[in-house]
Coordinates of C-alpha atoms and ligand atoms in Angstrom, one line a residue:
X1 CA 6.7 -38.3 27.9
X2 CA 7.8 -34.9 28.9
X3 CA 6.3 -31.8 26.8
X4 CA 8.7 -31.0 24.0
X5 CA 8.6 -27.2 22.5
X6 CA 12.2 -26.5 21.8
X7 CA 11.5 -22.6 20.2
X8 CA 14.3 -20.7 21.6
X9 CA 13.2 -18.3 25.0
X10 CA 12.8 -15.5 22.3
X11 CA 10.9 -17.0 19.7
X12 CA 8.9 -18.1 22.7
X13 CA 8.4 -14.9 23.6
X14 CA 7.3 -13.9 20.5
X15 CA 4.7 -15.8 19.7
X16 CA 2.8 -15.8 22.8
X17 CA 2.6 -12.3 21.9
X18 CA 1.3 -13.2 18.7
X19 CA -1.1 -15.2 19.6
X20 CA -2.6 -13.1 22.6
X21 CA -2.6 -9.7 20.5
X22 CA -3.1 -11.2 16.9
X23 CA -0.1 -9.3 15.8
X24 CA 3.7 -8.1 15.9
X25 CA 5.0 -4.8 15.5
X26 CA 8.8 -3.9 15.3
X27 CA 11.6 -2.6 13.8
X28 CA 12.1 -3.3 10.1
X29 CA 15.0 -5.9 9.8
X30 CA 16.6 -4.2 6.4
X31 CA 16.6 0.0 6.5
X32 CA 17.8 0.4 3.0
X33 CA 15.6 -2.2 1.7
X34 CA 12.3 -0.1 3.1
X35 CA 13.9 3.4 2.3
X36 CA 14.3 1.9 -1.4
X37 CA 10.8 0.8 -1.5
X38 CA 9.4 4.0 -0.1
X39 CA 11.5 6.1 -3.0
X40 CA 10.6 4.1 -5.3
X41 CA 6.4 4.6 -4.3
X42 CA 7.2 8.8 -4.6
X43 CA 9.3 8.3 -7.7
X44 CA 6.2 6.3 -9.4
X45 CA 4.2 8.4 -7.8
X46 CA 5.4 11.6 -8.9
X47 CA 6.0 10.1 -12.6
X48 CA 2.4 9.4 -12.7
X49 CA 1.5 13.5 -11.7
X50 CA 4.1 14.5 -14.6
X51 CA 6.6 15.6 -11.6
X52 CA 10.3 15.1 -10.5
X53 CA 11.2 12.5 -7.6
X54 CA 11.0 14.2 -4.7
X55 CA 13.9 15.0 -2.5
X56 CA 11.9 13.7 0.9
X57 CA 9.7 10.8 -0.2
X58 CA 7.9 11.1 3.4
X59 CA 6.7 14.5 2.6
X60 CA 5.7 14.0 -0.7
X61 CA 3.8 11.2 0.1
X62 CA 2.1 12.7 3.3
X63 CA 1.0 15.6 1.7
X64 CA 0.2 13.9 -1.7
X65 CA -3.3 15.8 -1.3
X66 CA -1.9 18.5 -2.5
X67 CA -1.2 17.6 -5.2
X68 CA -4.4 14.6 -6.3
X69 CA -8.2 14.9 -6.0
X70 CA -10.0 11.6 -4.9
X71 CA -11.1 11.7 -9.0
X72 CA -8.0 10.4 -9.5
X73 CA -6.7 8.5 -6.6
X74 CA -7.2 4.9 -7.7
X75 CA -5.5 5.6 -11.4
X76 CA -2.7 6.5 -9.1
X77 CA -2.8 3.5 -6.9
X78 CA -2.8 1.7 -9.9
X79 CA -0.2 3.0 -11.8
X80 CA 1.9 2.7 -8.4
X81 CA 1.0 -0.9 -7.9
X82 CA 2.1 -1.7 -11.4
X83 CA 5.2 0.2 -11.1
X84 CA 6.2 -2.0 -8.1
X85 CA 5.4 -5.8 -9.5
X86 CA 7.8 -4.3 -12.5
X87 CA 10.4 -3.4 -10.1
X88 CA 12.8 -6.8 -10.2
X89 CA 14.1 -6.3 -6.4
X90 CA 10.6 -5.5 -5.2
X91 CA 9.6 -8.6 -3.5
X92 CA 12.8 -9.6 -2.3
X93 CA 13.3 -6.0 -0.4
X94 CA 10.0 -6.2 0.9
X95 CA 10.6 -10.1 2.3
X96 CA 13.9 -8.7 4.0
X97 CA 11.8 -5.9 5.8
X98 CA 10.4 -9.1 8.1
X99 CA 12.4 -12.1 7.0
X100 CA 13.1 -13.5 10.4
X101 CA 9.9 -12.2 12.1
X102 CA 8.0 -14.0 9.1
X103 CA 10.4 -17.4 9.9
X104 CA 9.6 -17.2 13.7
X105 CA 5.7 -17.1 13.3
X106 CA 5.2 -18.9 10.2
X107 CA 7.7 -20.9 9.1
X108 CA 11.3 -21.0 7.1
X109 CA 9.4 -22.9 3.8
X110 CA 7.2 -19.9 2.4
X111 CA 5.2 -19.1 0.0
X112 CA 4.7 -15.1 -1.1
X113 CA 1.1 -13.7 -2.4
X114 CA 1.9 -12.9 -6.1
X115 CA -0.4 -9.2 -5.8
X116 CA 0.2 -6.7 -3.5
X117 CA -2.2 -4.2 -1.8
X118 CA -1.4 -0.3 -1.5
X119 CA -3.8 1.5 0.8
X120 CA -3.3 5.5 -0.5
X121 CA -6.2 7.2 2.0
X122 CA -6.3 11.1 1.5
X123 CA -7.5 13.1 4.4
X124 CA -11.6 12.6 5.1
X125 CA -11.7 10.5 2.2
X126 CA -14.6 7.8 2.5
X127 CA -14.4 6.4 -0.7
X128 CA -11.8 4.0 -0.1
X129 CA -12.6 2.4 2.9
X130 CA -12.1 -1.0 4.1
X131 CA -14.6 -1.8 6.9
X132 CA -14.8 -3.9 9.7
X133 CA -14.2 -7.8 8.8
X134 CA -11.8 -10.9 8.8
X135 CA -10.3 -12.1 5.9
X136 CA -11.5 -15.7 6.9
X137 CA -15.3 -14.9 7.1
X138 CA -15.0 -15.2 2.9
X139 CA -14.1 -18.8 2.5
X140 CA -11.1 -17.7 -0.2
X141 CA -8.8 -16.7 3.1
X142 CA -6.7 -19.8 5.1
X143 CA -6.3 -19.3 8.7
X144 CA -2.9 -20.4 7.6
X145 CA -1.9 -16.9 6.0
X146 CA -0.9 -14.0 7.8
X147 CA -0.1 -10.4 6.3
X148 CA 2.9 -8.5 6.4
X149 CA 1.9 -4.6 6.2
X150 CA 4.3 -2.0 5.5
X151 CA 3.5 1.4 6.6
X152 CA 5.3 4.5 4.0
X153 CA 4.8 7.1 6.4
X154 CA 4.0 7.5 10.0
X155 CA 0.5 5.7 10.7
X156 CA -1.2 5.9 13.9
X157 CA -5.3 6.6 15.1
X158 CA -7.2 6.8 12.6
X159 CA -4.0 6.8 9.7
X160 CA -4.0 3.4 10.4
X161 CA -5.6 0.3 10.6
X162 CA -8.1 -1.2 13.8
X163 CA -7.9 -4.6 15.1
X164 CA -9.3 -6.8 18.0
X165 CA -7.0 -8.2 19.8
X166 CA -6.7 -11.8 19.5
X167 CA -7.6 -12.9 22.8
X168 CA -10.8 -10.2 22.5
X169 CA -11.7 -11.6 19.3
X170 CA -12.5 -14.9 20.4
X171 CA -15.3 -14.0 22.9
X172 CA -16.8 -11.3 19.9
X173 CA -16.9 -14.1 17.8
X174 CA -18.9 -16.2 19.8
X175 CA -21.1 -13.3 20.0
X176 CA -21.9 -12.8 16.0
X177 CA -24.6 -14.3 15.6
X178 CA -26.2 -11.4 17.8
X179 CA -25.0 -9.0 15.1
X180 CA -26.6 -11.1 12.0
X181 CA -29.4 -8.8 11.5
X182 CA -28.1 -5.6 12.3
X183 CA -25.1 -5.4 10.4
X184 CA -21.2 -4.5 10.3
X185 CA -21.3 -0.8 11.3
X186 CA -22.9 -1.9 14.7
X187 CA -20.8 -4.6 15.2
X188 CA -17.8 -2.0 14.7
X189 CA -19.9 0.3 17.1
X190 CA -20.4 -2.6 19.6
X191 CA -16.4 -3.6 19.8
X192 CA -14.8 0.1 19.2
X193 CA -13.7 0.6 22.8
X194 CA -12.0 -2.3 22.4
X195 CA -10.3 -2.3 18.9
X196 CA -6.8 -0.6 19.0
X197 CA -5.7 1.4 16.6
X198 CA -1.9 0.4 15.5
X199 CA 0.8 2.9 16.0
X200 CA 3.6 2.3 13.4
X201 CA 5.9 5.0 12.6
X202 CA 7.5 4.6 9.4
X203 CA 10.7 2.7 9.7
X204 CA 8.3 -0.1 11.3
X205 CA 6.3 -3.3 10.1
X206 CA 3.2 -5.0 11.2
X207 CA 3.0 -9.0 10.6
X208 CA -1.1 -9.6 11.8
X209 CA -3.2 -12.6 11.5
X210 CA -6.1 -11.7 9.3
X211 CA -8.4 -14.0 11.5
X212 CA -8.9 -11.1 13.9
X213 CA -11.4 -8.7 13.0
X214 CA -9.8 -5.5 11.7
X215 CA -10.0 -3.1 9.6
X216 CA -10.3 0.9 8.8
X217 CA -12.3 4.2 8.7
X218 CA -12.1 7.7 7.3
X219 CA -8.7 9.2 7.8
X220 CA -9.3 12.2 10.3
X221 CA -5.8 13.3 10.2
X222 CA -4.2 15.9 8.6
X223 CA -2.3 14.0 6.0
X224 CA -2.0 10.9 3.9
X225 CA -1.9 7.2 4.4
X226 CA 0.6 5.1 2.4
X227 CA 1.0 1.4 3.2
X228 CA 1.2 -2.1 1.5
X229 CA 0.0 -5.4 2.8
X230 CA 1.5 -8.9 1.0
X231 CA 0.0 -12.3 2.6
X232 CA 2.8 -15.0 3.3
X233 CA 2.3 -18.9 4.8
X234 CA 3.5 -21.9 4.9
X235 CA 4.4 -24.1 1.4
X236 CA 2.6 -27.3 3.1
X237 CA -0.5 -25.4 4.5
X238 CA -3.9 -26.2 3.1
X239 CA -4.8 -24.3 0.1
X240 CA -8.0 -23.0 -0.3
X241 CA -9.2 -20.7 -3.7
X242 CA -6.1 -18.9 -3.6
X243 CA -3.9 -21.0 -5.3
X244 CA 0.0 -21.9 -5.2
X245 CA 1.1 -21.1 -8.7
X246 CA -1.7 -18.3 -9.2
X247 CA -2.1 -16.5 -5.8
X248 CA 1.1 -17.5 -4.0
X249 CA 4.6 -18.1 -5.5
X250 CA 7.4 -20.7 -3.3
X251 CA 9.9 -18.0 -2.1
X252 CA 11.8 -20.2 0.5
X253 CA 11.4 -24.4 -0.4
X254 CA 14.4 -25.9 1.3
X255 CA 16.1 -29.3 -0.7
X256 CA 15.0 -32.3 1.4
X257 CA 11.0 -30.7 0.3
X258 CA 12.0 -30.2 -3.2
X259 CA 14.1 -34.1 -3.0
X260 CA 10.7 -35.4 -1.7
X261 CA 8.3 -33.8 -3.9
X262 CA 10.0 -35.4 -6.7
X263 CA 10.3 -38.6 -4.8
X264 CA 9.1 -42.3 -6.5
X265 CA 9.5 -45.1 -5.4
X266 CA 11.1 -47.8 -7.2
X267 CA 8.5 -50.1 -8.4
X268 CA 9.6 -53.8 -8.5
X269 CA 10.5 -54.8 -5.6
X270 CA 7.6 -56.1 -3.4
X271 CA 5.4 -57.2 -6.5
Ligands
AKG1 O1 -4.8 -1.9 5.7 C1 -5.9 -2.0 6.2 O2 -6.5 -1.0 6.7 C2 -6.7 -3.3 6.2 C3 -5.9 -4.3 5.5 C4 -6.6 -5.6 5.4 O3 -7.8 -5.7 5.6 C5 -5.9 -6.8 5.0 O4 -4.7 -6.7 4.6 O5 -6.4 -7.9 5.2
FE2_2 FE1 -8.3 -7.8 5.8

């Protein structure tokens, strides 16, 4: 029989580059939707330090060290990450920022992670730090998943987040075991000239697979990081600890899935 793959020369395209690099990074498919989300970060953000919205939410939030000590960055965080799940349109905005990307790669039946994640990383701050690692070395992360992270302001070097590119990861992995004893920091030290560093300019999204290594370190530039990260995958993917109903919510179940879920069959007739 001859092969079948009937994705479309784009989609094609895509997901090569997916799979050799791990991840995706382009344009965000819905402006307003991100500029919404973005003013509505400085607004809660600027509620929570007793101040007015700003007039340039990418200021405010770049040089939010200015106005917040490390004391009390995570009641910040907090306070912004509630302030988001309470904002109705929330999800739905951030979904538009990748919608077809998300379709391409993953699937068009999906299933959204309920939480979210905001990374806020003041200059030299170490004290929220996410080091090296992949999501599926913990058993409570499918290989199924993959992460849609939204940059707030311009993030690039050290800003940003590391990875190891996908086709790089796979020969690393095979040499872990060489690491067990020594520990993550020399693993990071061992694969550093090979992790790159992603360069996303506000305005842009990142969809990555969280089974490549990745990960971040000290911010060494001059001002702040802002960015979320919201896990998406397929509804009929395996579920592991992270649970449809608790961890992930249907977002995109199409009728002949919902007709065949309900599905019995008639009883009577062969018996
Ligand atoms: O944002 C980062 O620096 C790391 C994010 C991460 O580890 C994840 O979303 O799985
Ligand atoms: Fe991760």
């Amino acid at each position: 029989m001859h092969k079948m793959d009937f994705l479309q020369p784009q989609e094609k395209e895509l997901s090569l580059s997916f799979i050799q690099k791990g991840y995706i990074i382009q344009p965000t498919e819905d402006r307003a939707a991100l500029d919404r989300i973005q003013s509505q970060i400085a607004t809660l953000a600027a509620t929570f330090l007793g101040k007015e919205p700003p007039q340039n939410p990418t200021d405010f939030l770049n040089n939010i060290a200015n106005s917040i000590g490390i004391a009390q960055l995570n009641d910040l965080r907090l306070h912004v990450i509630s302030g988001l799940m309470e904002t109705d349109w929330f999800r739905k905005a951030y979904f538009s920022c990748a919608r077809s990307l998300l379709e391409t790669l993953v699937g068009n039946e999906l299933v959204m992670q309920r939480n979210l994640g905001l990374s806020v990383q003041l200059p030299h701050d170490d004290s929220s730090l996410l080091p090296l690692h992949s999501d599926v070395w913990g058993s409570e992360c499918s290989p199924f998943e993959v992460v849609l992270w939204i940059p707030l302001v311009d993030c690039y070097r050290t800003k940003s987040m590391f990875v190891l590119p996908a086709s790089l990861d796979r020969q690393w992995r095979d040499r872990m075991h060489e690491f067990a004893d020594k520990g993550t920091e020399s693993l990071f030290e061992a694969i550093e000239p090979e992790v790159e560093w992603l360069k996303v300019p506000y305005g842009n999204v990142v969809v990555f697979t969280p089974t490549i290594m990745h990960g971040n370190r000290v911010n060494q530039e001059a001002t702040t990081r802002w960015t979320l990260n919201i896990r998406f995958k397929g509804v009929f993917t395996p579920y592991s600890d992270k649970r449809l109903g608790e961890y992930f919510s249907p977002i995109s179940v199409r009728p002949v899935s919902r007709i065949g879920m309900k599905f019995q069959l008639p009883g009577g007739f062969n018996e």
